[in-house]
Amino acid sequence: MQYQSQSVAKLYFTAAIGLFVGQILFGVILGLQYVMGDFLFPEIPFNVARMVHTNLLIVWLLFGFMGAAYYLVPEEAERELESPLLAKLMFWIFLVAGALTILGYLLVPYSGLAKLTGNALLPTMGREFLEQPTITKIGIVIVALAFLYNIGMTILKGRKTAISLVLLIGLVGLAVLFLFAFYNPHNLVRDKFYWWWVVHLWVEGVWELILGAILAFVLIKTTGVDREVIEKWLYIIIAMALITGIIGTGHHFYWIGTPEYWQWWGSIFSALEPIPFFMMTLFAFNMVNRRRREHPNKAAVLWALGTGVMAFLGAGVWGFLHTLAPVNFYTHGSQITAAHGHMAFYGAYVMIVLTMISYAMPLMRGRKAANSMKQQVLEMWSFWLMTISMVFITLFLTAAGILQVYLQRMGDAPMDFMMVQDKIALFYWLREIAGIIFLIGLIVYVASFFIGQDEPEATLEAKG
Amino acid sequence: MSQTFTKAMARNIFYGGTVFFALLFLALTYDTETALPDRDNRQNLTETVIHGKRLWEENNCVGCHSLLGEGAYFAPELGNVYTRFGNSTEAIKGFIKYRPADGVPGRRSMPQFNFTDEELTALAEFLKYVSEIDAAGWPPNIKG
C-alpha cells in the first residue's frame, strides 16, 4: 500500500463481504421456498426474501466498487485521496441506510414501508430491483455524489491514467443512469422502457467499464506487463461493451408493448454482446502468459482469470442463449432468465470484486504482497467451491427452464404454471443443494481471512 | 496488435463508438415514443387503473409474479391473467380476496392483503389494462 488513504477501502470491503454472506443466506432461503412453499410463511414471504437477496447483491457490489475505486485511484493518480474523512463518513451513512432499508423489508409489510417513507409523494417503489424506499434512493444519490466528488478530485489533481478515467466514466454513468429510478410513469409500457435504462444500461453497460478498469489494474500489478498494452486492451474491450450493449438494450423491449423493430435491433446487437466478454478472457490469459514477473498472490491471479471465463460463460454464452427474439418469445420470464442472471452476476461482478479484494486486502492488512500459503490455499478452495457450485446452479436452473418452457408454452397440452412448478421440483432441489455448497464455499472464503493469518507471507519458490 | 494499432486509436473507437450508438439509441427511443400511442393502451389509463398500478407497486406484487415477463418467476405471469380468468375482473377480485391468511400447508401461497372492494377493483382494472397492451403476441399461450 503506497498511500495512507487507500486504507479506507478496507471498511468498504469488509462490509461488502458481510453483506455478501447475508445475500447468500437469503438465497438459500429462497431456494428452499421453491420446493417447500410454506417455508417461513407468512413471516418472511418469498417476495421479501427475494428483495433482500437482490438488494443486498446490488448494495454489496456497490460497496465493492467503491472500495476498489478508493484503493486503486490514489495509486493511479499518485496522490492521497481528496478526503479520506468524507469517504469514511459516506461509508457509515450508506451502511446504516442500507441496513435500515433491509430491516424495513423484513419487519414491516412492504405497503407499510411505502406509507412510512412517503412513497405517495414521489412513487418509485415496487419495481423489480428498484424496491428501495424513495428516501433511500435519494440517500444513494447523495452518497454517490460525495463519492464521485472524492474520486473525481483525486483523479483531476493527480496523474490521469486510462484506468482511472475509464473507472470514472463508469462510475459517473452508474450515478447518472440511476436517476431514471426516480421516473415512474403511470403508463406501464413507458415505465418498463425507462426502467431498463437503469437495469440494463447498468449491468450490460457502465458496470462493464468498472469491471474492465479493475481487471486492468489488478493485471498490471500482478503480471508487470506494460501499461500501454493493458490500457489498449481495456479501451477495445469497453468500446465493444458499449457498442454492442447500448442498442443491446433492445432485447428487453420485445414484449413490453414497444414497436416490433426492436426484435431486430435487439437480436442483432445482443448476438454481439458476448464479444467484449470473450475479449476479456483472452486479455486476462494473454497478460498472465506474457507476465514479466511471478506474483506471490496466486489467489488474486486465479480470481482475475476466473472473472474472464465466468463472465464470458454467464453474461456472454448464457445471455446469447435466449436473446434472439424467436427464442426469447418462449423463454422470456422463465427459469432460463434466472439461470443466466445467476452466472452472469457471479462471473462478471461478484468475481471482479473478489479479485480486487484478493489483491488489495492482504496489502491493507499489513502484508508486503500476499497472504500466507495456508490462507491462499483456503481462498483457492473457496474459489473452486463457489465457482463450480455456481456452474451447477446455472445448469439446474437451465434444465428447470427448458422443461418449464416445454410444458407450459410449447407442448400439445400446455399446463398451468403451478402444475409445471411441481413437475420440475427435482431441479429446484438440486439447485438448493448446489446453493448450500456455494454457502460452504463462502464460509471457507471468510475463514481464509482468519486461518493461517499468523503464518509468514507466501514467497516465490525459486524456479527450477 | 502490432505498433500500427495504437492506444490512441483504441481510445477513439471507444469514444466515437459510444457517442454514435448512444445517439442512435436516443433516436430509436424518440421513434418508439411516437409509435407507442397505438400500442400501449394509454386511452384506458383511468384513475382506477392508475390506482391499481400504485397498489401493484406498493404491495411488491412483482416480488413473486412476473408482468409481461418481468419480475420474479415464483408465481404465475399476470400480463394475460385477465384473459386466463375468462375476461373477468370479478374472477380476479375473487381470487385475491379469498387467499388463506396462514397459507396452504407445504405449498406456495399468495398472502392475504385485506384489500377493500375499491382496491380490488383497481387492481383488477389495472390487470385488464395490462392485458390490452399490444405485446407483440406474447405470452405464447393462455398459460402465460
XYZ file of C-alpha atoms in Angstrom, chain A residues 33-34 36-38 41-42 46-47 50-51 110-111 114 119-120 123 125-128 131 169 184-197 201 209 228 231-233 235-236 238-239 242-243 246-247 249 252-263 265 269 328-330 332-335 337-338 408-409 414-418 421-422 428, chain B residues 1-3 5-7 10-11 13-15 17-18 21-22 24-33 35-36 39-42 45 50 53-54 56-64 66-77 84 100-113 126 129-130 133-141 143-144:
170
model
C -39.166 -21.769 -0.676
C -39.258 -23.008 -4.259
C -41.189 -26.029 0.435
C -43.723 -23.374 -0.464
C -44.730 -22.535 3.119
C -44.575 -18.160 5.535
C -46.106 -15.752 6.418
C -40.922 -15.095 -0.912
C -41.088 -11.525 -2.206
C -36.107 -12.023 -2.780
C -35.897 -8.275 -2.232
C -43.979 -3.600 2.157
C -47.084 -1.437 1.824
C -44.209 2.549 1.404
C -43.986 6.775 -1.364
C -47.185 8.632 -2.355
C -43.768 6.966 -6.107
C -41.089 1.742 -5.109
C -42.274 -1.743 -6.019
C -40.421 -2.215 -9.276
C -38.016 -5.112 -9.565
C -37.710 -1.614 -4.420
C -16.681 7.279 -16.689
C -42.131 6.100 -12.778
C -44.818 6.981 -15.333
C -48.386 5.651 -14.959
C -48.095 4.116 -18.406
C -46.718 0.616 -17.780
C -45.022 0.389 -21.173
C -43.077 3.598 -20.639
C -42.398 2.612 -17.034
C -40.791 -0.629 -18.213
C -38.971 1.047 -21.123
C -37.111 3.530 -18.905
C -36.711 1.056 -16.041
C -34.272 -0.774 -18.317
C -32.255 2.403 -18.660
C -27.518 0.096 -19.021
C -16.354 -0.164 -17.631
C 0.420 0.693 -22.701
C -4.717 0.032 -21.447
C -5.046 -0.548 -25.182
C -6.886 -3.799 -24.451
C -10.180 0.561 -24.440
C -11.069 -2.026 -27.078
C -15.060 -1.338 -23.209
C -15.585 0.057 -26.722
C -20.845 -0.169 -25.176
C -21.094 -0.526 -28.967
C -26.335 0.184 -25.704
C -28.517 -0.985 -28.605
C -30.966 -2.929 -24.518
C -35.637 -6.259 -23.255
C -38.097 -4.355 -25.433
C -39.528 -7.296 -27.400
C -42.716 -7.981 -25.413
C -43.462 -4.888 -23.347
C -45.521 -3.010 -25.935
C -42.789 -1.267 -27.949
C -42.617 -1.386 -31.789
C -41.584 -4.739 -33.218
C -38.456 -3.457 -34.938
C -36.788 -3.794 -31.539
C -36.793 -7.556 -32.173
C -32.166 -4.322 -33.242
C -26.747 -6.332 -31.150
C -36.878 -15.282 -26.279
C -40.555 -15.451 -27.237
C -40.647 -18.823 -25.455
C -38.906 -14.798 -21.582
C -39.661 -14.689 -17.881
C -38.816 -18.334 -17.257
C -36.169 -20.057 -15.149
C -33.659 -15.950 -17.186
C -32.840 -16.882 -13.602
C -46.093 -24.585 -20.135
C -45.622 -22.976 -23.522
C -49.850 -26.664 -22.143
C -50.032 -26.951 -18.369
C -50.780 -24.416 -15.647
C -47.849 -22.576 -14.111
C -48.151 -24.207 -10.688
C -43.582 -25.993 -10.973
C -44.406 -29.321 -9.311
C -35.088 -26.942 -7.714
C -1.999 -5.984 -32.426
C 1.306 -4.558 -33.502
C 2.508 -0.986 -33.157
C -2.768 -0.184 -33.735
C -2.114 2.333 -31.008
C -3.764 3.067 -27.676
C -8.432 2.225 -29.375
C -9.471 5.197 -27.267
C -13.012 3.845 -31.158
C -14.333 3.828 -27.600
C -15.366 7.482 -27.554
C -18.482 4.270 -30.896
C -20.085 5.177 -27.595
C -24.527 4.320 -30.512
C -25.842 6.438 -27.660
C -28.708 6.047 -32.267
C -30.345 4.717 -29.114
C -31.843 8.140 -28.389
C -33.155 8.362 -31.968
C -34.768 4.921 -31.650
C -36.221 5.969 -28.309
C -37.769 9.029 -29.919
C -39.247 6.887 -32.673
C -40.577 4.408 -30.100
C -42.286 7.210 -28.181
C -45.218 4.767 -32.070
C -46.361 3.957 -28.516
C -49.718 0.053 -28.817
C -49.628 0.878 -25.112
C -53.393 1.104 -24.414
C -52.961 4.588 -22.924
C -55.388 4.685 -18.310
C -53.515 4.252 -12.084
C -50.741 0.246 -10.613
C -49.852 2.024 -7.365
C -49.391 -3.316 -7.559
C -46.191 -1.455 -6.671
C -46.824 -0.761 -3.003
C -47.529 -4.406 -2.296
C -44.496 -5.595 -4.262
C -46.550 -7.993 -6.384
C -43.594 -8.175 -8.783
C -41.586 -9.855 -5.992
C -43.370 -13.146 -6.778
C -43.980 -11.548 -13.455
C -45.816 -8.935 -15.542
C -45.140 -9.028 -19.274
C -42.375 -11.457 -18.384
C -40.506 -9.287 -15.885
C -40.361 -9.777 -12.156
C -39.947 -12.952 -10.143
C -40.802 -16.373 -11.541
C -42.231 -17.795 -8.322
C -45.880 -17.157 -9.155
C -47.791 -17.039 -12.449
C -47.408 -14.428 -15.174
C -56.845 -16.544 -18.490
C -55.869 -18.068 3.095
C -54.267 -15.897 5.792
C -51.958 -18.653 7.021
C -51.077 -20.073 3.642
C -51.509 -23.610 2.348
C -49.505 -26.310 4.191
C -46.427 -27.312 2.203
C -47.307 -25.178 -0.799
C -46.659 -21.721 -2.201
C -49.444 -19.375 -1.275
C -50.318 -15.800 -2.045
C -50.678 -13.731 1.139
C -53.983 -12.236 2.261
C -53.650 -8.478 1.691
C -55.051 -2.489 -13.826
C -55.449 -2.647 -18.859
C -52.160 -4.590 -18.992
C -51.278 -3.692 -24.281
C -50.021 -4.805 -27.713
C -47.132 -7.008 -26.536
C -46.346 -8.483 -29.977
C -48.333 -11.632 -29.281
C -46.624 -12.502 -26.015
C -47.151 -14.667 -23.938
C -47.125 -17.652 -26.303
C -50.332 -19.098 -24.886
C -50.993 -20.288 -19.559
C -48.638 -17.305 -19.520
